[in-house]
PDB file of C-alpha atoms in Angstrom:
ATOM      1  CA  GLN V   1     -96.482 181.763  -5.501  1.00 73.00           C
ATOM      2  CA  VAL V   2     -94.893 181.544  -2.052  1.00 81.00           C
ATOM      3  CA  GLN V   3     -98.752 181.623   0.835  1.00 92.00           C
ATOM      4  CA  LEU V   4     -97.651 181.099   4.056  1.00 96.00           C
ATOM      5  CA  VAL V   5    -101.639 179.381   6.566  1.00 96.00           C
ATOM      6  CA  GLU V   6    -101.465 180.285  10.782  1.00 97.00           C
ATOM      7  CA  SER V   7    -103.421 178.394  13.026  1.00 97.00           C
ATOM      8  CA  GLY V   8    -103.631 177.324  16.281  1.00 98.00           C
ATOM      9  CA  GLY V   9    -104.055 180.414  17.193  1.00 97.00           C
ATOM     10  CA  GLY V  10    -107.303 181.435  20.327  1.00 97.00           C
ATOM     11  CA  LEU V  11    -108.370 182.534  23.213  1.00 98.00           C
ATOM     12  CA  VAL V  12    -106.649 180.429  26.957  1.00 98.00           C
ATOM     13  CA  GLN V  13    -105.548 181.696  30.753  1.00 98.00           C
ATOM     14  CA  THR V  14    -103.147 182.882  31.278  1.00 98.00           C
ATOM     15  CA  GLY V  15    -100.426 180.118  31.965  1.00 98.00           C
ATOM     16  CA  ALA V  16    -101.641 177.943  29.870  1.00 98.00           C
ATOM     17  CA  SER V  17     -99.299 175.782  26.636  1.00 98.00           C
ATOM     18  CA  LEU V  18    -100.943 176.435  22.785  1.00 98.00           C
ATOM     19  CA  ARG V  19     -99.478 175.818  19.188  1.00 98.00           C
ATOM     20  CA  LEU V  20     -99.306 177.434  16.084  1.00 98.00           C
ATOM     21  CA  SER V  21     -98.382 176.265  13.384  1.00 98.00           C
ATOM     22  CA  CYS V  22     -97.792 178.051   9.455  1.00 97.00           C
ATOM     23  CA  THR V  23     -97.851 175.442   6.590  1.00 96.00           C
ATOM     24  CA  VAL V  24     -96.439 177.255   3.691  1.00 93.00           C
ATOM     25  CA  SER V  25     -98.027 176.035   0.581  1.00 90.00           C
ATOM     26  CA  GLY V  26     -96.670 176.260  -3.456  1.00 83.00           C
ATOM     27  CA  ARG V  27     -92.371 175.602  -2.033  1.00 86.00           C
ATOM     28  CA  THR V  28     -91.267 174.217   0.799  1.00 88.00           C
ATOM     29  CA  PHE V  29     -89.669 175.972   4.094  1.00 87.00           C
ATOM     30  CA  ARG V  30     -85.777 174.247   2.726  1.00 88.00           C
ATOM     31  CA  ASN V  31     -82.826 177.453   2.080  1.00 89.00           C
ATOM     32  CA  HIS V  32     -85.173 179.840   3.747  1.00 93.00           C
ATOM     33  CA  ALA V  33     -85.036 180.695   6.950  1.00 96.00           C
ATOM     34  CA  VAL V  34     -88.983 180.335   8.821  1.00 96.00           C
ATOM     35  CA  ALA V  35     -89.967 183.844  11.713  1.00 98.00           C
ATOM     36  CA  TRP V  36     -92.166 184.212  13.920  1.00 98.00           C
ATOM     37  CA  PHE V  37     -93.441 187.659  15.108  1.00 98.00           C
ATOM     38  CA  ARG V  38     -96.034 190.045  16.763  1.00 98.00           C
ATOM     39  CA  GLN V  39     -98.123 192.869  16.470  1.00 98.00           C
ATOM     40  CA  PRO V  40    -100.263 193.261  20.779  1.00 97.00           C
ATOM     41  CA  PRO V  41    -102.459 195.891  20.318  1.00 94.00           C
ATOM     42  CA  GLY V  42    -102.267 199.282  19.879  1.00 96.00           C
ATOM     43  CA  LYS V  43     -97.727 198.070  19.100  1.00 97.00           C
ATOM     44  CA  GLU V  44     -94.827 197.916  16.655  1.00 97.00           C
ATOM     45  CA  ARG V  45     -94.646 194.284  15.217  1.00 98.00           C
ATOM     46  CA  GLU V  46     -91.867 192.434  16.933  1.00 98.00           C
ATOM     47  CA  PHE V  47     -89.643 189.470  16.499  1.00 98.00           C
ATOM     48  CA  VAL V  48     -90.406 186.355  18.492  1.00 98.00           C
ATOM     49  CA  ALA V  49     -88.628 183.774  17.199  1.00 98.00           C
ATOM     50  CA  ALA V  50     -86.626 182.606  13.961  1.00 98.00           C
ATOM     51  CA  ILE V  51     -84.500 179.210  12.733  1.00 97.00           C
ATOM     52  CA  ALA V  52     -81.828 180.503  10.124  1.00 95.00           C
ATOM     53  CA  ARG V  53     -81.417 179.114   6.729  1.00 92.00           C
ATOM     54  CA  THR V  54     -78.284 176.856   7.306  1.00 89.00           C
ATOM     55  CA  GLY V  55     -77.725 174.817  10.400  1.00 87.00           C
ATOM     56  CA  GLY V  56     -80.856 175.371  11.790  1.00 89.00           C
ATOM     57  CA  TYR V  57     -80.040 177.220  14.787  1.00 96.00           C
ATOM     58  CA  THR V  58     -82.929 179.086  16.507  1.00 97.00           C
ATOM     59  CA  TYR V  59     -82.903 182.455  18.648  1.00 98.00           C
ATOM     60  CA  TYR V  60     -85.685 184.154  20.514  1.00 98.00           C
ATOM     61  CA  SER V  61     -86.267 186.996  21.794  1.00 98.00           C
ATOM     62  CA  ASP V  62     -85.575 187.570  26.050  1.00 98.00           C
ATOM     63  CA  SER V  63     -89.927 188.276  26.944  1.00 98.00           C
ATOM     64  CA  VAL V  64     -90.035 184.294  25.235  1.00 98.00           C
ATOM     65  CA  LYS V  65     -87.034 182.491  25.942  1.00 98.00           C
ATOM     66  CA  GLY V  66     -87.530 179.478  27.607  1.00 98.00           C
ATOM     67  CA  ARG V  67     -91.304 179.584  26.997  1.00 98.00           C
ATOM     68  CA  PHE V  68     -91.033 179.083  22.956  1.00 98.00           C
ATOM     69  CA  THR V  69     -90.074 177.202  21.286  1.00 98.00           C
ATOM     70  CA  ILE V  70     -89.441 177.366  17.413  1.00 98.00           C
ATOM     71  CA  SER V  71     -89.596 174.130  15.160  1.00 97.00           C
ATOM     72  CA  THR V  72     -90.266 172.801  11.228  1.00 95.00           C
ATOM     73  CA  ASP V  73     -91.068 169.296  10.366  1.00 93.00           C
ATOM     74  CA  ARG V  74     -89.172 167.439   9.160  1.00 89.00           C
ATOM     75  CA  PRO V  75     -90.598 167.723   5.431  1.00 89.00           C
ATOM     76  CA  LYS V  76     -90.365 171.154   6.075  1.00 88.00           C
ATOM     77  CA  THR V  77     -92.997 172.193   5.318  1.00 93.00           C
ATOM     78  CA  THR V  78     -94.450 173.336   8.920  1.00 96.00           C
ATOM     79  CA  VAL V  79     -93.620 175.606  11.099  1.00 97.00           C
ATOM     80  CA  PHE V  80     -95.071 175.219  14.546  1.00 98.00           C
ATOM     81  CA  LEU V  81     -94.511 178.327  18.371  1.00 98.00           C
ATOM     82  CA  GLU V  82     -95.237 175.885  21.184  1.00 98.00           C
ATOM     83  CA  MET V  83     -95.695 178.365  23.597  1.00 98.00           C
ATOM     84  CA  SER V  84     -95.779 177.626  27.452  1.00 98.00           C
ATOM     85  CA  SER V  85     -96.478 179.389  29.963  1.00 98.00           C
ATOM     86  CA  LEU V  86     -98.159 182.179  29.071  1.00 98.00           C
ATOM     87  CA  LYS V  87     -98.257 185.096  30.361  1.00 98.00           C
ATOM     88  CA  SER V  88    -101.152 188.161  29.031  1.00 97.00           C
ATOM     89  CA  GLU V  89     -98.206 190.262  27.588  1.00 97.00           C
ATOM     90  CA  ASP V  90     -98.666 187.260  25.405  1.00 98.00           C
ATOM     91  CA  THR V  91    -100.908 188.370  23.715  1.00 98.00           C
ATOM     92  CA  ALA V  92    -100.710 189.522  20.187  1.00 98.00           C
ATOM     93  CA  VAL V  93    -101.936 188.774  16.231  1.00 98.00           C
ATOM     94  CA  TYR V  94     -98.860 185.965  15.650  1.00 98.00           C
ATOM     95  CA  TYR V  95     -97.285 185.843  12.158  1.00 98.00           C
ATOM     96  CA  CYS V  96     -94.849 183.353  10.409  1.00 98.00           C
ATOM     97  CA  ALA V  97     -92.862 184.411   7.682  1.00 97.00           C
ATOM     98  CA  ALA V  98     -89.734 182.750   5.396  1.00 96.00           C
ATOM     99  CA  ASP V  99     -86.699 185.115   3.692  1.00 95.00           C
ATOM    100  CA  GLN V 100     -85.069 182.030   0.699  1.00 93.00           C
ATOM    101  CA  HIS V 101     -81.677 185.460   1.710  1.00 93.00           C
ATOM    102  CA  ILE V 102     -81.313 186.463   5.027  1.00 93.00           C
ATOM    103  CA  ILE V 103     -79.074 186.477   7.105  1.00 92.00           C
ATOM    104  CA  THR V 104     -78.794 185.522  10.073  1.00 92.00           C
ATOM    105  CA  SER V 105     -77.698 189.504  11.852  1.00 94.00           C
ATOM    106  CA  SER V 106     -81.958 190.315  10.086  1.00 95.00           C
ATOM    107  CA  LEU V 107     -83.730 187.650  11.696  1.00 96.00           C
ATOM    108  CA  ARG V 108     -84.919 189.700  13.886  1.00 97.00           C
ATOM    109  CA  LEU V 109     -85.716 192.695  11.409  1.00 97.00           C
ATOM    110  CA  PRO V 110     -89.667 192.399   9.805  1.00 97.00           C
ATOM    111  CA  ALA V 111     -88.336 194.413   7.297  1.00 96.00           C
ATOM    112  CA  GLN V 112     -86.292 191.672   5.600  1.00 96.00           C
ATOM    113  CA  TYR V 113     -88.784 188.966   4.965  1.00 96.00           C
ATOM    114  CA  ASP V 114     -90.408 188.437   2.028  1.00 95.00           C
ATOM    115  CA  TYR V 115     -93.168 186.292   2.632  1.00 95.00           C
ATOM    116  CA  TRP V 116     -95.786 187.259   5.669  1.00 97.00           C
ATOM    117  CA  GLY V 117     -98.886 184.780   7.049  1.00 97.00           C
ATOM    118  CA  GLN V 118    -101.958 186.548   7.027  1.00 97.00           C
ATOM    119  CA  GLY V 119    -101.757 185.810  11.331  1.00 97.00           C
ATOM    120  CA  THR V 120    -103.126 184.495  14.143  1.00 98.00           C
ATOM    121  CA  GLN V 121    -104.215 185.783  16.407  1.00 98.00           C
ATOM    122  CA  VAL V 122    -103.175 184.906  20.780  1.00 98.00           C
ATOM    123  CA  THR V 123    -105.890 185.998  23.721  1.00 98.00           C
ATOM    124  CA  VAL V 124    -104.346 184.844  27.267  1.00 98.00           C
ATOM    125  CA  SER V 125    -106.823 186.280  29.939  1.00 97.00           C
ATOM    126  CA  ALA V 126    -105.767 186.815  33.526  1.00 86.00           C
TER     127      ALA V 126
END
């Protein structure tokens, strides 16, 4: 049974930085695509960033490109989301997700992921 646990959320001011972590238990992220999604208040879950299953290629939504960085540790048991220059519109519950079979063209689609964490709240105040 794969379990994902996010941590690192909190309340920060506009312009601050924050690092989210997502740790997997039961296996490693090797051969899995991993991603971060977020769900702002009253809105649908949206794609933030992902690392493809192979090649280590990274993908970002336009709204976070240049400000957020997704990465994994060497053992591939933890995926990180480094967030900088945070804006009030980044306020959301952030979820990590993983899947062993997802193809690159589907990385931005939450329905394609089998495994999800419980979410961590990020609040950016003006």
